[in-house]
Amino acid sequence: MRSRDYDLEFRDRAARTRAWGLALLCAAALLWIWGAKELFLPHEPDLQEVVTVLGASIPVSVVGGSLFAIGTVSRRMSAHGQAMRELDKLAGTSADQSRGAGRLD
């Protein structure tokens, strides 16, 4: 497998990881909205249900935030690595040209 193909596959995996994190964060937001609705609507709230819903949202939001951060950082690092490789190629090309220009054969 060529390095470019591997890098593209790596970025795709990072994008999927980020998407899973975003989906889990959305699920946690829905749990928070449900808990807020139960607390603030004018009916007698079942506090055990509210505490259970909000308690369930904590691990969902932590995992979602972690996956989102991991996916984002992975994509950024991959893009950074690609930019560094391109800069190294440009620096190598200009260094070769400058060495060749100074020669008197």
PDB file of C-alpha atoms in Angstrom:
ATOM      1  CA  MET A   1       0.000   0.000   0.000  1.00  0.00           C
ATOM      2  CA  ARG A   2       1.360   3.391  -0.943  1.00  0.00           C
ATOM      3  CA  SER A   3       1.750   6.055   1.700  1.00  0.00           C
ATOM      4  CA  ARG A   4      -0.803   8.356   0.015  1.00  0.00           C
ATOM      5  CA  ASP A   5      -3.420   5.591   0.007  1.00  0.00           C
ATOM      6  CA  TYR A   6      -2.664   4.814   3.645  1.00  0.00           C
ATOM      7  CA  ASP A   7      -2.943   8.489   4.550  1.00  0.00           C
ATOM      8  CA  LEU A   8      -6.307   8.807   2.793  1.00  0.00           C
ATOM      9  CA  GLU A   9      -7.574   5.682   4.561  1.00  0.00           C
ATOM     10  CA  PHE A  10      -6.300   7.066   7.864  1.00  0.00           C
ATOM     11  CA  ARG A  11      -8.211  10.311   7.272  1.00  0.00           C
ATOM     12  CA  ASP A  12     -11.370   8.372   6.413  1.00  0.00           C
ATOM     13  CA  ARG A  13     -11.110   6.424   9.683  1.00  0.00           C
ATOM     14  CA  ALA A  14     -10.546   9.685  11.559  1.00  0.00           C
ATOM     15  CA  ALA A  15     -13.628  11.194   9.896  1.00  0.00           C
ATOM     16  CA  ARG A  16     -15.711   8.157  10.908  1.00  0.00           C
ATOM     17  CA  THR A  17     -14.422   8.395  14.479  1.00  0.00           C
ATOM     18  CA  ARG A  18     -15.315  12.087  14.546  1.00  0.00           C
ATOM     19  CA  ALA A  19     -18.789  11.350  13.150  1.00  0.00           C
ATOM     20  CA  TRP A  20     -19.405   8.726  15.867  1.00  0.00           C
ATOM     21  CA  GLY A  21     -18.323  11.252  18.476  1.00  0.00           C
ATOM     22  CA  LEU A  22     -20.689  13.855  17.064  1.00  0.00           C
ATOM     23  CA  ALA A  23     -23.549  11.343  17.023  1.00  0.00           C
ATOM     24  CA  LEU A  24     -22.920  10.466  20.683  1.00  0.00           C
ATOM     25  CA  LEU A  25     -22.777  14.146  21.615  1.00  0.00           C
ATOM     26  CA  CYS A  26     -26.123  14.656  19.874  1.00  0.00           C
ATOM     27  CA  ALA A  27     -27.555  11.703  21.810  1.00  0.00           C
ATOM     28  CA  ALA A  28     -26.290  13.241  25.064  1.00  0.00           C
ATOM     29  CA  ALA A  29     -27.874  16.563  24.101  1.00  0.00           C
ATOM     30  CA  LEU A  30     -31.191  14.798  23.539  1.00  0.00           C
ATOM     31  CA  LEU A  31     -30.908  13.233  26.999  1.00  0.00           C
ATOM     32  CA  TRP A  32     -30.191  16.666  28.503  1.00  0.00           C
ATOM     33  CA  ILE A  33     -33.200  18.166  26.714  1.00  0.00           C
ATOM     34  CA  TRP A  34     -35.397  15.326  27.937  1.00  0.00           C
ATOM     35  CA  GLY A  35     -34.162  15.803  31.501  1.00  0.00           C
ATOM     36  CA  ALA A  36     -34.745  19.573  31.314  1.00  0.00           C
ATOM     37  CA  LYS A  37     -38.234  19.008  29.916  1.00  0.00           C
ATOM     38  CA  GLU A  38     -39.057  16.688  32.803  1.00  0.00           C
ATOM     39  CA  LEU A  39     -37.753  19.189  35.350  1.00  0.00           C
ATOM     40  CA  PHE A  40     -39.247  22.409  34.036  1.00  0.00           C
ATOM     41  CA  LEU A  41     -42.617  21.498  32.516  1.00  0.00           C
ATOM     42  CA  PRO A  42     -45.570  22.185  34.818  1.00  0.00           C
ATOM     43  CA  HIS A  43     -46.209  18.650  36.029  1.00  0.00           C
ATOM     44  CA  GLU A  44     -44.938  16.674  38.954  1.00  0.00           C
ATOM     45  CA  PRO A  45     -41.424  15.511  37.865  1.00  0.00           C
ATOM     46  CA  ASP A  46     -40.199  12.054  38.670  1.00  0.00           C
ATOM     47  CA  LEU A  47     -36.798  12.971  40.096  1.00  0.00           C
ATOM     48  CA  GLN A  48     -35.486   9.437  39.937  1.00  0.00           C
ATOM     49  CA  GLU A  49     -36.161   9.359  36.185  1.00  0.00           C
ATOM     50  CA  VAL A  50     -34.513  12.764  35.720  1.00  0.00           C
ATOM     51  CA  VAL A  51     -31.432  11.745  37.693  1.00  0.00           C
ATOM     52  CA  THR A  52     -31.218   8.470  35.752  1.00  0.00           C
ATOM     53  CA  VAL A  53     -31.465  10.249  32.387  1.00  0.00           C
ATOM     54  CA  LEU A  54     -28.904  12.873  33.329  1.00  0.00           C
ATOM     55  CA  GLY A  55     -26.647  10.216  34.839  1.00  0.00           C
ATOM     56  CA  ALA A  56     -26.834   8.199  31.616  1.00  0.00           C
ATOM     57  CA  SER A  57     -25.905  11.285  29.610  1.00  0.00           C
ATOM     58  CA  ILE A  58     -22.568  11.673  31.404  1.00  0.00           C
ATOM     59  CA  PRO A  59     -20.742   8.622  29.960  1.00  0.00           C
ATOM     60  CA  VAL A  60     -22.368   9.196  26.566  1.00  0.00           C
ATOM     61  CA  SER A  61     -21.097  12.785  26.460  1.00  0.00           C
ATOM     62  CA  VAL A  62     -17.621  11.849  27.735  1.00  0.00           C
ATOM     63  CA  VAL A  63     -17.187   9.104  25.136  1.00  0.00           C
ATOM     64  CA  GLY A  64     -18.671  11.323  22.416  1.00  0.00           C
ATOM     65  CA  GLY A  65     -16.395  14.225  23.272  1.00  0.00           C
ATOM     66  CA  SER A  66     -13.375  11.939  23.389  1.00  0.00           C
ATOM     67  CA  LEU A  67     -14.132  10.343  20.017  1.00  0.00           C
ATOM     68  CA  PHE A  68     -14.810  13.735  18.455  1.00  0.00           C
ATOM     69  CA  ALA A  69     -11.512  15.108  19.786  1.00  0.00           C
ATOM     70  CA  ILE A  70      -9.534  12.025  18.702  1.00  0.00           C
ATOM     71  CA  GLY A  71     -10.997  12.165  15.195  1.00  0.00           C
ATOM     72  CA  THR A  72     -10.337  15.885  14.861  1.00  0.00           C
ATOM     73  CA  VAL A  73      -6.760  15.670  16.129  1.00  0.00           C
ATOM     74  CA  SER A  74      -6.025  12.670  13.898  1.00  0.00           C
ATOM     75  CA  ARG A  75      -7.205  14.516  10.796  1.00  0.00           C
ATOM     76  CA  ARG A  76      -5.269  17.640  11.738  1.00  0.00           C
ATOM     77  CA  MET A  77      -2.077  15.660  12.388  1.00  0.00           C
ATOM     78  CA  SER A  78      -2.440  13.849   9.081  1.00  0.00           C
ATOM     79  CA  ALA A  79      -2.874  17.151   7.251  1.00  0.00           C
ATOM     80  CA  HIS A  80       0.119  18.564   9.123  1.00  0.00           C
ATOM     81  CA  GLY A  81       2.252  15.564   8.155  1.00  0.00           C
ATOM     82  CA  GLN A  82       1.277  15.951   4.516  1.00  0.00           C
ATOM     83  CA  ALA A  83       2.114  19.663   4.585  1.00  0.00           C
ATOM     84  CA  MET A  84       5.499  18.906   6.144  1.00  0.00           C
ATOM     85  CA  ARG A  85       6.267  16.300   3.468  1.00  0.00           C
ATOM     86  CA  GLU A  86       5.369  18.785   0.737  1.00  0.00           C
ATOM     87  CA  LEU A  87       7.537  21.468   2.354  1.00  0.00           C
ATOM     88  CA  ASP A  88      10.418  18.988   2.597  1.00  0.00           C
ATOM     89  CA  LYS A  89      10.029  18.210  -1.107  1.00  0.00           C
ATOM     90  CA  LEU A  90      10.082  21.917  -1.950  1.00  0.00           C
ATOM     91  CA  ALA A  91      13.072  22.514   0.309  1.00  0.00           C
ATOM     92  CA  GLY A  92      14.885  19.557  -1.235  1.00  0.00           C
ATOM     93  CA  THR A  93      14.171  20.802  -4.734  1.00  0.00           C
ATOM     94  CA  SER A  94      15.333  24.338  -3.989  1.00  0.00           C
ATOM     95  CA  ALA A  95      18.434  23.036  -2.166  1.00  0.00           C
ATOM     96  CA  ASP A  96      19.312  20.851  -5.159  1.00  0.00           C
ATOM     97  CA  GLN A  97      18.891  23.815  -7.500  1.00  0.00           C
ATOM     98  CA  SER A  98      21.002  26.108  -5.334  1.00  0.00           C
ATOM     99  CA  ARG A  99      23.777  23.501  -5.103  1.00  0.00           C
ATOM    100  CA  GLY A 100      23.689  22.982  -8.833  1.00  0.00           C
ATOM    101  CA  ALA A 101      23.721  26.726  -9.559  1.00  0.00           C
ATOM    102  CA  GLY A 102      26.936  27.266  -7.580  1.00  0.00           C
ATOM    103  CA  ARG A 103      28.939  24.643  -9.468  1.00  0.00           C
ATOM    104  CA  LEU A 104      31.405  25.468 -12.129  1.00  0.00           C
ATOM    105  CA  ASP A 105      32.095  22.337 -14.122  1.00  0.00           C
TER     106      ASP A 105
END
